[in-house]
Coordinates of C-alpha atoms and ligand atoms in Angstrom, one line a residue:
Chain A
M216 CA 130.7 14.2 -57.5
S217 CA 133.3 11.4 -57.2
A218 CA 132.8 8.1 -55.5
L219 CA 135.8 8.6 -53.3
D220 CA 137.8 11.7 -52.4
L221 CA 140.8 11.5 -50.1
K222 CA 142.5 14.9 -49.3
D223 CA 145.8 15.1 -47.5
V224 CA 145.1 11.9 -45.7
R225 CA 147.6 10.8 -43.1
K226 CA 147.4 7.6 -41.2
V227 CA 149.9 7.1 -38.4
Y228 CA 150.1 3.9 -36.3
G229 CA 151.4 4.0 -32.8
D230 CA 153.5 6.8 -31.4
G231 CA 157.0 7.7 -30.2
D232 CA 159.6 5.2 -31.4
Q233 CA 156.9 2.9 -32.6
K234 CA 155.5 5.5 -34.9
V235 CA 154.7 4.2 -38.4
V236 CA 153.4 6.6 -41.1
A237 CA 151.4 4.3 -43.2
L238 CA 149.7 7.0 -45.3
D239 CA 151.6 10.2 -46.0
N240 CA 149.4 13.0 -47.3
V241 CA 147.5 10.9 -49.7
S242 CA 145.2 12.7 -52.1
L243 CA 143.1 10.6 -54.4
S244 CA 139.9 10.8 -56.3
V245 CA 137.9 7.9 -57.7
A246 CA 135.2 8.8 -60.3
D247 CA 131.8 7.1 -60.4
N248 CA 132.1 4.1 -62.7
E249 CA 135.8 4.0 -62.4
M250 CA 137.9 0.9 -61.5
L251 CA 141.1 2.1 -59.8
F252 CA 143.9 -0.3 -59.1
I253 CA 146.5 0.4 -56.5
M254 CA 149.8 -1.3 -56.8
G255 CA 152.7 -1.3 -54.4
P256 CA 155.2 -3.4 -52.6
S257 CA 154.3 -5.1 -49.3
G258 CA 154.1 -2.7 -46.4
S259 CA 153.6 0.3 -48.7
G260 CA 150.1 1.2 -47.2
K261 CA 147.7 -0.4 -49.7
T262 CA 145.6 -2.1 -47.1
T263 CA 145.7 0.9 -44.8
L264 CA 144.3 3.0 -47.7
L265 CA 141.4 0.6 -48.2
T266 CA 140.8 0.6 -44.4
V267 CA 140.6 4.4 -44.2
A268 CA 138.5 4.7 -47.4
G269 CA 136.1 2.1 -46.2
G270 CA 135.6 3.6 -42.7
L271 CA 137.2 0.7 -40.9
L272 CA 139.7 3.1 -39.4
Q273 CA 139.7 6.9 -39.0
A274 CA 142.5 8.8 -40.7
T275 CA 144.9 10.6 -38.4
S276 CA 144.3 13.8 -40.4
G277 CA 142.9 14.8 -43.8
S278 CA 139.4 14.3 -45.1
V279 CA 137.7 11.2 -46.4
V280 CA 134.7 11.9 -48.5
V281 CA 132.7 9.0 -49.9
G282 CA 129.9 9.7 -52.4
G283 CA 129.8 13.3 -51.1
T284 CA 129.7 12.3 -47.4
D285 CA 132.6 13.3 -45.2
I286 CA 133.1 10.4 -42.8
S287 CA 136.0 12.0 -40.9
G288 CA 133.9 12.8 -37.8
F289 CA 131.8 9.7 -37.7
D290 CA 131.6 7.7 -34.4
G291 CA 131.7 3.9 -34.3
R292 CA 128.0 3.5 -34.7
E293 CA 127.8 5.9 -37.7
L294 CA 130.8 4.1 -39.3
A295 CA 129.1 0.7 -38.9
A296 CA 126.0 2.0 -40.7
F297 CA 128.1 3.7 -43.3
R298 CA 130.0 0.5 -44.0
R299 CA 126.9 -1.5 -44.2
D300 CA 125.1 0.8 -46.7
R301 CA 127.8 2.5 -48.7
I302 CA 130.8 0.1 -48.9
G303 CA 131.2 -3.4 -50.4
F304 CA 134.3 -5.2 -49.0
V305 CA 136.0 -8.1 -50.8
F306 CA 138.6 -9.3 -48.3
Q307 CA 141.9 -10.8 -49.2
A308 CA 141.1 -13.7 -46.9
V309 CA 137.6 -14.1 -48.3
N310 CA 136.1 -14.2 -44.8
L311 CA 132.9 -16.1 -45.5
V312 CA 130.9 -17.1 -42.4
P313 CA 131.6 -20.8 -42.2
F314 CA 128.3 -21.9 -40.8
L315 CA 126.2 -20.0 -43.3
T316 CA 125.4 -21.2 -46.9
A317 CA 126.4 -19.1 -49.9
R318 CA 123.0 -17.5 -50.1
E319 CA 122.9 -16.8 -46.3
N320 CA 126.3 -15.2 -46.6
L321 CA 124.8 -12.8 -49.0
L322 CA 121.7 -12.2 -46.9
L323 CA 123.9 -11.7 -43.8
V324 CA 124.7 -8.1 -44.6
R325 CA 121.0 -7.3 -44.8
Q326 CA 120.5 -8.3 -41.2
F327 CA 122.9 -5.9 -39.5
G328 CA 121.7 -2.6 -38.3
G329 CA 118.2 -4.1 -37.5
G330 CA 117.5 -4.9 -41.1
K331 CA 115.1 -7.6 -42.2
I332 CA 115.4 -10.2 -44.9
D333 CA 112.4 -9.5 -47.2
T334 CA 111.5 -10.8 -50.6
D335 CA 113.5 -8.0 -52.1
A336 CA 116.7 -9.2 -50.4
R337 CA 116.0 -12.8 -51.3
D338 CA 115.5 -11.9 -55.0
R339 CA 118.6 -9.9 -55.0
A340 CA 120.7 -12.6 -53.4
D341 CA 119.4 -15.2 -55.9
S342 CA 120.0 -13.0 -58.9
L343 CA 123.5 -12.2 -57.7
L344 CA 124.3 -15.8 -57.2
T345 CA 122.9 -16.6 -60.7
D346 CA 125.1 -13.8 -62.2
L347 CA 128.1 -15.2 -60.4
G348 CA 127.4 -18.7 -61.7
L349 CA 126.5 -20.0 -58.3
A350 CA 122.8 -20.7 -58.6
D351 CA 123.2 -24.4 -58.0
R352 CA 125.6 -23.7 -55.1
A353 CA 123.3 -21.4 -53.1
G354 CA 122.7 -23.9 -50.4
N355 CA 126.3 -25.0 -50.0
L356 CA 128.4 -24.1 -47.0
P357 CA 131.8 -22.4 -47.7
S358 CA 133.6 -25.6 -46.9
Q359 CA 131.8 -27.3 -49.7
L360 CA 132.9 -24.7 -52.3
S361 CA 136.2 -24.3 -54.2
G362 CA 138.5 -21.3 -53.6
G363 CA 137.2 -19.6 -56.7
Q364 CA 133.6 -20.2 -55.8
Q365 CA 134.2 -18.8 -52.3
Q366 CA 135.8 -15.7 -53.8
R367 CA 132.7 -15.3 -56.0
V368 CA 130.4 -15.6 -53.0
A369 CA 132.5 -12.9 -51.4
I370 CA 131.9 -10.6 -54.4
G371 CA 128.2 -11.3 -54.2
R372 CA 128.2 -10.3 -50.5
A373 CA 130.0 -7.1 -51.3
L374 CA 127.4 -6.2 -53.9
M375 CA 124.4 -7.3 -51.8
N376 CA 123.6 -3.9 -50.3
E377 CA 124.1 -2.1 -53.6
P378 CA 127.0 0.0 -52.3
P379 CA 128.3 2.8 -54.6
L380 CA 131.9 2.0 -53.7
V381 CA 133.5 -1.5 -53.7
L382 CA 136.8 -2.0 -52.0
V383 CA 138.8 -5.1 -53.0
D384 CA 141.9 -6.4 -51.3
E385 CA 144.2 -8.7 -53.3
P386 CA 141.4 -10.6 -54.9
T387 CA 143.6 -13.1 -56.7
S388 CA 146.2 -13.8 -54.1
S389 CA 144.9 -17.2 -53.2
L390 CA 143.9 -18.2 -56.8
D391 CA 145.9 -19.6 -59.6
S392 CA 146.3 -17.6 -62.8
E393 CA 143.3 -19.0 -64.7
L394 CA 140.9 -18.8 -61.8
G395 CA 142.2 -15.3 -61.0
Q396 CA 141.3 -14.2 -64.5
Q397 CA 137.9 -15.7 -64.2
V398 CA 137.1 -14.0 -60.9
M399 CA 138.4 -10.7 -62.1
E400 CA 136.3 -10.9 -65.2
L401 CA 133.2 -11.6 -63.1
L402 CA 134.1 -8.8 -60.7
T403 CA 134.6 -6.3 -63.4
K404 CA 131.4 -7.3 -65.2
E405 CA 129.4 -7.0 -62.0
I406 CA 130.9 -3.6 -61.1
K407 CA 130.7 -2.2 -64.6
S408 CA 127.2 -3.4 -65.3
R409 CA 126.0 -1.7 -62.2
G410 CA 128.0 1.5 -62.8
L411 CA 129.9 1.2 -59.5
A412 CA 133.2 2.6 -58.5
A413 CA 135.9 0.2 -57.2
V414 CA 139.3 0.4 -55.7
V415 CA 141.3 -2.8 -56.2
V416 CA 144.5 -3.3 -54.3
T417 CA 146.9 -5.9 -55.8
H418 CA 150.4 -6.7 -56.6
D419 CA 149.4 -9.2 -59.2
D420 CA 150.4 -7.6 -62.5
R421 CA 148.6 -10.3 -64.6
I422 CA 145.3 -8.6 -63.8
L423 CA 146.3 -5.0 -64.5
D424 CA 144.4 -5.1 -67.8
F425 CA 141.2 -4.9 -65.8
A426 CA 142.1 -1.4 -64.5
D427 CA 140.7 1.9 -65.8
R428 CA 143.5 3.6 -64.0
I429 CA 146.5 2.4 -62.0
V430 CA 148.1 4.2 -59.0
Q431 CA 151.4 3.3 -57.5
I432 CA 152.0 3.6 -53.7
V433 CA 155.4 3.5 -52.1
D434 CA 156.1 4.1 -48.4
G435 CA 152.6 5.6 -47.9
K436 CA 153.0 8.0 -50.7
L437 CA 151.2 7.9 -54.1
T438 CA 153.5 8.4 -57.0
S439 CA 152.1 11.0 -59.3
D440 CA 151.1 10.4 -62.9
S441 CA 150.2 6.8 -62.9
S442 CA 149.6 4.9 -66.0
D443 CA 146.2 5.1 -67.5
N444 CA 144.3 2.3 -69.2
S445 CA 141.9 4.5 -71.0
S446 CA 139.6 1.8 -72.2
A447 CA 136.6 1.6 -69.8
S448 CA 136.4 -2.1 -69.8
P449 CA 139.0 -4.9 -70.3
S450 CA 139.2 -6.9 -73.4
G451 CA 137.6 -10.2 -72.6
R452 CA 139.7 -13.3 -72.5
Chain B
M130 CA 119.5 -12.6 -34.2
S131 CA 119.0 -15.6 -36.4
I132 CA 122.7 -15.8 -37.3
A133 CA 123.4 -16.7 -33.7
L134 CA 120.7 -19.4 -33.8
K135 CA 122.0 -20.8 -37.1
E136 CA 125.5 -21.0 -35.5
L137 CA 124.0 -23.0 -32.6
W138 CA 122.1 -25.4 -34.8
R139 CA 124.8 -25.9 -37.4
Q140 CA 127.8 -26.2 -35.1
P141 CA 126.3 -27.8 -32.0
Q142 CA 129.5 -29.6 -31.1
R143 CA 131.1 -26.2 -30.3
F144 CA 128.5 -25.5 -27.7
L145 CA 128.3 -29.0 -26.3
P146 CA 130.7 -28.5 -23.4
V147 CA 128.8 -25.5 -22.0
W148 CA 125.5 -27.2 -22.6
V149 CA 126.6 -30.3 -20.7
A150 CA 127.9 -28.2 -17.9
L151 CA 124.7 -26.2 -17.7
T152 CA 122.6 -29.4 -17.7
L153 CA 124.5 -30.9 -14.9
L154 CA 124.2 -27.6 -13.0
V155 CA 120.5 -27.7 -13.5
V156 CA 120.3 -31.2 -12.0
L157 CA 122.5 -30.1 -9.1
L158 CA 120.3 -27.0 -8.5
V159 CA 117.0 -29.0 -8.7
I160 CA 118.3 -31.7 -6.3
L161 CA 119.7 -29.0 -3.9
A162 CA 116.5 -27.1 -3.9
G163 CA 114.6 -30.4 -3.4
F164 CA 116.7 -31.1 -0.3
L165 CA 116.1 -27.5 0.9
D166 CA 112.4 -27.9 0.7
G167 CA 112.3 -31.5 1.7
L168 CA 114.4 -31.1 4.8
S169 CA 112.5 -28.0 5.9
R170 CA 109.2 -29.9 5.3
S171 CA 110.5 -32.9 7.2
Q172 CA 110.9 -30.8 10.3
T173 CA 107.6 -28.9 10.2
G174 CA 104.8 -31.4 9.9
P175 CA 102.9 -30.4 13.1
Y176 CA 102.9 -26.8 12.0
R177 CA 101.7 -27.6 8.6
A178 CA 99.0 -29.7 10.2
Y179 CA 97.6 -26.5 11.5
D180 CA 98.1 -24.3 8.5
G181 CA 96.2 -21.0 8.8
D182 CA 95.9 -21.3 12.6
V183 CA 97.7 -19.4 15.3
F184 CA 100.1 -21.0 17.8
V185 CA 100.0 -19.7 21.3
L186 CA 103.1 -20.2 23.5
S187 CA 104.4 -18.8 26.8
D188 CA 106.2 -15.5 26.1
D189 CA 109.5 -16.8 27.5
A190 CA 109.6 -19.7 25.1
N191 CA 111.0 -17.8 22.1
L192 CA 108.5 -19.6 19.8
Q193 CA 110.0 -23.0 20.7
V194 CA 107.2 -25.4 21.6
Q195 CA 109.4 -27.6 23.7
R196 CA 110.2 -24.7 26.0
S197 CA 106.7 -23.4 26.4
R198 CA 104.1 -24.1 29.1
V199 CA 100.6 -22.6 28.7
S200 CA 97.6 -23.0 30.9
A201 CA 94.8 -24.9 29.2
D202 CA 92.4 -22.0 29.9
A203 CA 94.8 -19.2 29.0
L204 CA 92.6 -18.0 26.1
T205 CA 89.2 -18.5 27.7
D206 CA 87.4 -15.4 29.0
Q207 CA 89.8 -13.2 27.1
G208 CA 87.0 -11.9 24.8
L209 CA 88.7 -13.1 21.7
D210 CA 85.7 -12.9 19.4
D211 CA 87.8 -13.5 16.3
V212 CA 88.8 -17.0 17.5
A213 CA 86.5 -19.8 16.4
D214 CA 88.1 -22.7 18.2
V215 CA 91.0 -23.4 20.6
G216 CA 92.9 -26.6 20.8
F217 CA 96.2 -27.7 22.4
L218 CA 99.4 -29.4 21.4
D219 CA 101.8 -31.5 23.5
A220 CA 104.9 -33.2 22.3
A221 CA 107.5 -35.7 23.3
F222 CA 110.0 -37.9 21.6
T223 CA 110.0 -41.7 22.1
V224 CA 110.3 -44.9 20.1
A225 CA 107.7 -47.1 18.5
A226 CA 107.6 -50.5 16.7
V227 CA 105.0 -52.8 15.2
E228 CA 103.8 -55.1 18.0
G229 CA 105.8 -58.4 18.1
T230 CA 108.8 -57.0 16.1
A231 CA 110.3 -55.0 18.9
T232 CA 112.3 -57.4 21.1
G233 CA 114.7 -54.9 22.3
N234 CA 114.8 -55.8 26.0
T235 CA 117.4 -58.6 25.7
S236 CA 120.9 -57.8 24.8
S237 CA 121.1 -60.6 22.2
D238 CA 118.6 -58.9 20.0
N239 CA 120.4 -55.6 19.7
S240 CA 120.4 -55.8 16.0
D241 CA 116.7 -56.0 15.9
D242 CA 116.4 -52.9 18.1
G243 CA 118.1 -50.9 15.4
T244 CA 115.9 -52.1 12.6
N245 CA 112.5 -52.2 14.1
L246 CA 112.4 -49.6 16.8
Q247 CA 111.7 -46.2 15.2
D248 CA 112.3 -42.8 16.8
V249 CA 109.0 -41.0 16.7
A250 CA 107.5 -37.8 17.9
L251 CA 104.4 -38.3 20.0
Y252 CA 101.8 -35.6 19.9
G253 CA 98.8 -35.0 22.1
Y254 CA 96.1 -32.9 20.4
S255 CA 92.5 -32.0 20.6
M256 CA 91.5 -30.0 17.5
S257 CA 91.0 -31.5 14.1
S258 CA 92.3 -29.7 11.0
S259 CA 92.3 -30.1 7.3
V260 CA 95.1 -32.7 7.8
L261 CA 94.3 -34.2 11.2
P262 CA 91.1 -36.2 12.0
H263 CA 89.3 -35.8 15.3
A264 CA 91.6 -36.9 18.2
P265 CA 91.4 -40.7 18.4
D266 CA 90.0 -42.6 21.3
A267 CA 92.0 -44.1 24.2
G268 CA 94.3 -46.9 22.9
E269 CA 94.3 -45.5 19.4
V270 CA 96.9 -43.6 17.5
V271 CA 97.0 -41.6 14.2
V272 CA 100.3 -42.0 12.4
D273 CA 101.8 -40.0 9.5
K274 CA 102.8 -41.4 6.2
Q275 CA 106.5 -41.1 7.0
L276 CA 106.3 -44.0 9.5
T277 CA 104.8 -46.2 6.8
R278 CA 107.8 -45.6 4.7
Q279 CA 110.1 -46.8 7.5
I280 CA 108.2 -49.8 8.8
D281 CA 105.4 -51.9 7.5
V282 CA 102.3 -50.6 9.2
E283 CA 98.6 -50.2 8.2
V284 CA 95.4 -49.0 9.7
G285 CA 94.3 -51.6 12.3
D286 CA 97.9 -52.8 13.0
R287 CA 99.1 -52.5 16.6
L288 CA 102.1 -50.5 17.6
V289 CA 104.0 -50.5 20.8
L290 CA 105.2 -47.2 22.2
G291 CA 108.0 -46.3 24.6
P292 CA 110.3 -48.4 26.8
S293 CA 107.3 -50.2 28.4
A294 CA 105.9 -51.1 25.0
E295 CA 102.4 -49.6 25.5
P296 CA 100.2 -51.2 22.8
M297 CA 98.2 -48.8 20.5
T298 CA 96.0 -49.5 17.5
V299 CA 96.5 -47.5 14.3
A300 CA 93.3 -45.6 13.7
A301 CA 94.3 -43.6 10.7
I302 CA 97.2 -42.7 8.5
V303 CA 97.6 -39.0 7.5
D304 CA 99.9 -37.1 5.1
D305 CA 103.6 -36.7 5.9
L306 CA 103.7 -34.7 9.1
S307 CA 107.4 -35.4 10.0
A308 CA 109.0 -33.3 12.8
G309 CA 112.5 -34.6 12.3
A310 CA 111.0 -38.1 12.9
P311 CA 107.7 -39.7 12.0
T312 CA 104.8 -38.4 14.2
L313 CA 102.2 -40.2 16.2
W314 CA 99.1 -38.4 17.3
V315 CA 96.9 -39.3 20.3
N316 CA 94.3 -37.5 22.4
G317 CA 95.4 -35.4 25.4
D318 CA 94.7 -37.9 28.1
E319 CA 96.5 -40.7 26.3
W320 CA 99.5 -38.4 25.7
R321 CA 99.7 -37.7 29.5
R322 CA 99.3 -41.5 30.2
L323 CA 101.9 -42.5 27.7
V324 CA 104.5 -39.8 28.5
G325 CA 104.0 -40.8 32.2
T326 CA 105.4 -44.2 31.3
I327 CA 108.1 -42.9 29.0
N328 CA 109.5 -40.1 31.0
P329 CA 107.3 -38.4 33.7
A330 CA 109.8 -35.5 33.9
L331 CA 108.5 -34.4 30.4
L332 CA 104.9 -34.0 31.6
P333 CA 103.8 -30.4 32.0
P334 CA 102.0 -29.7 35.3
S335 CA 98.4 -30.8 35.2
G336 CA 96.2 -28.2 33.5
Q337 CA 99.0 -27.0 31.3
H338 CA 100.0 -27.7 27.7
L339 CA 103.1 -26.9 25.6
A340 CA 101.1 -24.8 23.2
L341 CA 97.5 -23.8 22.4
I342 CA 96.2 -23.5 18.9
A343 CA 93.7 -20.8 18.0
Q344 CA 91.7 -21.2 14.9
P345 CA 90.7 -17.8 13.5
G346 CA 87.0 -17.3 12.7
A347 CA 85.7 -17.2 9.1
D348 CA 87.2 -14.2 7.2
I349 CA 89.6 -13.4 10.1
K350 CA 93.3 -13.2 9.3
A351 CA 95.7 -15.2 11.4
S352 CA 97.7 -11.9 11.9
T353 CA 94.7 -10.3 13.5
V354 CA 94.5 -13.2 16.1
V355 CA 98.2 -13.0 16.6
E356 CA 98.0 -9.3 17.5
Q357 CA 95.1 -9.9 19.9
V358 CA 96.8 -12.8 21.7
D359 CA 100.1 -10.9 22.0
Q360 CA 98.2 -8.4 24.1
I361 CA 97.6 -11.0 26.8
D362 CA 100.1 -11.1 29.6
G363 CA 102.5 -14.1 29.5
L364 CA 101.5 -15.3 26.0
E365 CA 103.2 -15.0 22.6
A366 CA 101.5 -16.0 19.4
A367 CA 102.7 -16.7 15.9
D368 CA 101.3 -17.9 12.6
V369 CA 102.6 -21.1 11.0
A370 CA 105.2 -19.4 8.8
D371 CA 106.7 -17.5 11.8
M372 CA 106.7 -20.7 13.9
I373 CA 108.6 -22.5 11.1
G374 CA 111.0 -19.6 10.6
A375 CA 111.8 -19.6 14.4
L376 CA 113.0 -23.3 14.2
S377 CA 116.8 -23.1 14.5
V378 CA 117.1 -26.4 12.6
V379 CA 115.2 -24.9 9.7
Q380 CA 117.2 -21.7 9.8
Q381 CA 120.4 -23.6 9.7
Q382 CA 119.3 -25.8 6.9
N383 CA 118.0 -22.9 4.9
A384 CA 121.2 -20.9 5.4
T385 CA 123.4 -23.9 4.4
F386 CA 121.4 -24.8 1.3
T387 CA 120.9 -21.2 0.3
A388 CA 124.7 -20.8 0.5
I389 CA 125.4 -24.0 -1.6
I390 CA 122.7 -22.9 -4.1
G391 CA 124.3 -19.4 -4.3
V392 CA 127.7 -20.9 -4.9
T393 CA 126.2 -23.1 -7.7
F394 CA 124.8 -20.1 -9.4
V395 CA 128.2 -18.4 -9.2
V396 CA 129.8 -21.5 -10.7
S397 CA 127.1 -21.3 -13.5
L398 CA 127.9 -17.7 -14.1
L399 CA 131.7 -18.5 -14.4
V400 CA 131.0 -21.4 -16.7
V401 CA 128.9 -19.3 -19.1
A402 CA 131.2 -16.3 -18.9
L403 CA 134.4 -18.4 -19.5
F404 CA 132.8 -20.3 -22.3
F405 CA 131.7 -17.2 -24.2
A406 CA 134.9 -15.5 -23.5
L407 CA 136.7 -18.4 -25.2
I408 CA 134.2 -18.4 -28.1
T409 CA 134.8 -14.7 -28.5
L410 CA 138.5 -15.2 -28.5
E411 CA 138.2 -18.0 -31.0
Q412 CA 136.0 -16.0 -33.3
T413 CA 137.6 -12.6 -33.0
R414 CA 138.2 -12.7 -36.8
L415 CA 134.6 -13.6 -37.5
Y416 CA 133.3 -10.9 -35.2
A417 CA 135.7 -8.4 -36.9
V418 CA 134.2 -9.4 -40.2
F419 CA 130.7 -8.9 -38.9
K420 CA 131.7 -5.4 -37.7
A421 CA 133.3 -4.6 -41.0
L422 CA 130.1 -5.6 -42.7
G423 CA 128.1 -3.2 -40.5
A424 CA 127.3 -5.1 -37.3
T425 CA 127.4 -3.1 -34.1
T426 CA 128.9 -4.4 -30.8
R427 CA 125.3 -4.4 -29.4
E428 CA 124.2 -6.7 -32.2
L429 CA 127.0 -9.2 -31.5
L430 CA 126.2 -9.0 -27.8
T431 CA 122.5 -9.7 -28.5
G432 CA 123.6 -12.7 -30.6
I433 CA 125.6 -14.1 -27.6
S434 CA 122.7 -13.5 -25.2
V435 CA 120.3 -15.3 -27.5
Q436 CA 122.8 -18.3 -27.6
A437 CA 123.1 -18.2 -23.8
V438 CA 119.3 -18.2 -23.4
V439 CA 118.6 -21.0 -25.8
L440 CA 121.4 -23.1 -24.4
T441 CA 120.1 -22.5 -20.9
L442 CA 116.5 -23.3 -21.9
I443 CA 117.6 -26.7 -23.5
A444 CA 119.7 -27.4 -20.4
L445 CA 116.8 -26.6 -18.2
A446 CA 114.4 -28.9 -20.1
V447 CA 116.9 -31.8 -20.2
G448 CA 118.3 -31.2 -16.7
M449 CA 114.8 -31.1 -15.1
A450 CA 113.9 -34.3 -16.9
I451 CA 117.0 -36.0 -15.6
S452 CA 116.3 -34.6 -12.1
A453 CA 112.7 -36.0 -12.2
V454 CA 114.1 -39.5 -13.0
L455 CA 116.8 -39.1 -10.3
V456 CA 114.3 -37.9 -7.7
A457 CA 111.9 -40.8 -8.5
A458 CA 114.8 -43.2 -8.1
L459 CA 115.8 -41.9 -4.7
P460 CA 114.7 -43.9 -1.6
P461 CA 111.4 -42.4 -0.3
T462 CA 113.0 -41.9 3.2
L463 CA 115.2 -39.2 1.7
P464 CA 113.6 -35.8 2.4
V465 CA 113.6 -34.4 -1.2
R466 CA 110.7 -32.4 -2.3
V467 CA 110.6 -30.7 -5.6
L468 CA 108.2 -27.7 -5.6
P469 CA 107.0 -26.1 -8.9
T470 CA 107.7 -22.6 -7.6
R471 CA 111.2 -23.7 -6.8
L472 CA 111.7 -25.0 -10.3
L473 CA 110.6 -21.7 -11.6
E474 CA 113.1 -19.9 -9.4
V475 CA 115.9 -22.2 -10.6
A476 CA 114.9 -21.6 -14.2
V477 CA 114.6 -17.8 -13.9
G478 CA 117.8 -17.7 -11.8
L479 CA 119.8 -19.7 -14.3
L480 CA 118.5 -17.7 -17.3
V481 CA 119.5 -14.4 -15.6
T482 CA 122.8 -15.9 -14.6
S483 CA 123.6 -17.1 -18.2
V484 CA 122.6 -13.8 -19.8
I485 CA 124.9 -12.0 -17.4
G486 CA 127.6 -14.5 -18.1
G487 CA 127.1 -13.8 -21.8
L488 CA 127.0 -10.0 -21.4
L489 CA 130.4 -10.2 -19.6
T490 CA 131.9 -10.6 -23.1
A491 CA 130.9 -7.0 -23.8
R492 CA 134.3 -5.5 -23.2
R493 CA 136.0 -8.1 -25.3
L494 CA 133.5 -7.6 -28.1
L495 CA 133.9 -3.8 -27.9
R496 CA 137.6 -4.1 -28.3
I497 CA 137.4 -6.1 -31.5
D498 CA 138.6 -3.8 -34.2
P499 CA 136.7 -4.1 -37.5
A500 CA 139.9 -3.2 -39.3
S501 CA 141.4 -6.5 -38.2
S502 CA 139.1 -8.2 -40.7
I503 CA 141.2 -6.9 -43.5
G504 CA 144.8 -7.4 -44.3
Ligands
ADP799 N1 147.6 -2.0 -37.0 C1 148.8 -1.6 -37.3 N2 149.6 -1.1 -36.3 C2 150.9 -0.7 -36.6 N3 151.4 -0.6 -37.8 C3 150.7 -1.1 -38.8 C4 149.3 -1.6 -38.6 N4 148.9 -1.9 -39.8 C5 149.8 -1.7 -40.7 N5 150.9 -1.2 -40.1 C6 152.1 -0.7 -40.8 O1 151.8 0.3 -41.7 C7 152.5 0.1 -42.9 C8 151.5 -0.2 -44.1 O2 150.9 -1.4 -43.9 P1 149.8 -2.0 -44.9 O3 148.8 -0.9 -45.1 O4 149.2 -3.2 -44.4 O5 150.6 -2.3 -46.2 P2 150.3 -3.2 -47.4 O6 148.8 -3.6 -47.4 O7 150.7 -2.4 -48.6 O8 151.2 -4.4 -47.3 C9 153.4 -1.1 -42.7 O9 154.7 -0.6 -42.3 C10 152.8 -1.8 -41.6 O10 153.8 -2.5 -40.8
MG800 MG1 147.9 -5.7 -47.4

């Protein structure tokens, strides 16, 4: 069973003259424990692909199967529960909650869907923060953290609910080269050590070494036979 | 949801405008309600003096005491076993002053007239009640507290009544029994004598009163006596609440203040609804992120309701404290009366109003697309 299976997925925005085909019969499979990178120019449909795979939007047609569950027919409430339990999002814009501390930003995702913050959740948040080198920053608000630290909190939040699939949108777009490398190293370590699958969207070719496999997307179509970094984990640097 | 409360504690400045507005609205509501109850109370003292008793008027009087004429023995020999005692009530308006201060008969002293001569309602009565003592002797008068707020008068002082300045000694001071003016209470004979000097035209024919008052026997409900008296030809009876309700001045005041209070609640609703609509607009991105992370619209709505309730509770506490200070600072002659039940109504009303105001963001929240958190 693969972590993500897209079959003939089309996503069309608008209709009539305004019609935009953002995903054009995309079929894609991401194995468990695989880190897939999607590269493509701006407007090619990368974000749309993440949106559909993560249950933020329903595909116009085709099937989206995540960890064996077909989410194509889910309603809004089912999708919300699905996103909470099965998907970890790392947003391009980081999107931390400004009035919550680093630790509370992690615990946040436990509270939705009527969840409670128990000792288990607290322990997990603390160990994630420690893994991410943020143990001494747990009580800081996002505004008191650097860009790289904020991105690391966002990674911790994505991993908080132990999702089998992590979706990452342009993780290094707001970081300089060195910080970008550090964040990618951490992200890869966290994902690999937990045996998770990840889809990383980027147009930053300095981080392609972290990919297990790279897929190109142009005008909503995946180009076949993408390059394959067969090594399971990147060489540390 | 504790996220909503954390937002409130950590970013209080964002909620300050609506909190200030709500606090001011609480003050306004408490003062308005205070006037509603105070004004009504200031018109109804003689009825409240006979709380629990039954007023008996002529059936053409429409429950207006001034229009009623009842024979003094209208209730005797009627076989009203449920009536323990019967008294009467007569009323007329006149003026009064502390003896020696009213020099109103020369034109040069006109200014003194205005300050020392008080409009008063003069009542003749026979039956004591929980508020009224036994009817005083000839030459004596019972005054209500409202008069002592307007002029300096104590038990034993002498008042002069009416245009001919009839001297009367203050025998007792009772609780506020205002009837649009302070009230003076004398026995039935004295009332006839005094009104004879004030305006003989106001005197009912001998052997008649404006109203009778029937006191129900032990364990008898006022409504039972009302029903029995209504059977008697030419008479109409009402309990105190119905007598007060029939006062057109009370009806008008209630209608006016209820309307103003209603408008104030509508304003509160708009304030809360607009504020949270703005907050939602401002935080569309954040709410989209919440949704992307698994929050439902209902959870977001619960968060906003919690914020509305907490803001309103704090506004109520502070607003009521401010109102208490304000009311204490008002001159005692102003008819403001703050009743605990009314405060509870204001509190419950405002809480309901703000929750509704918060819930009006539902459509906006529903339309927030979780996909807009990404890209
Ligand atoms: N909400 C939307 N409504 C209409 N068109 C959209 C919307 N989102 C994206 N598009 C269009 O779909 C195409 C793919 O966009 P996107 O997935 O954001 O590309 P990328 O992330 O690769 O830049 C673009 O042409 C874009 O204009
Ligand atoms: Mg994009």
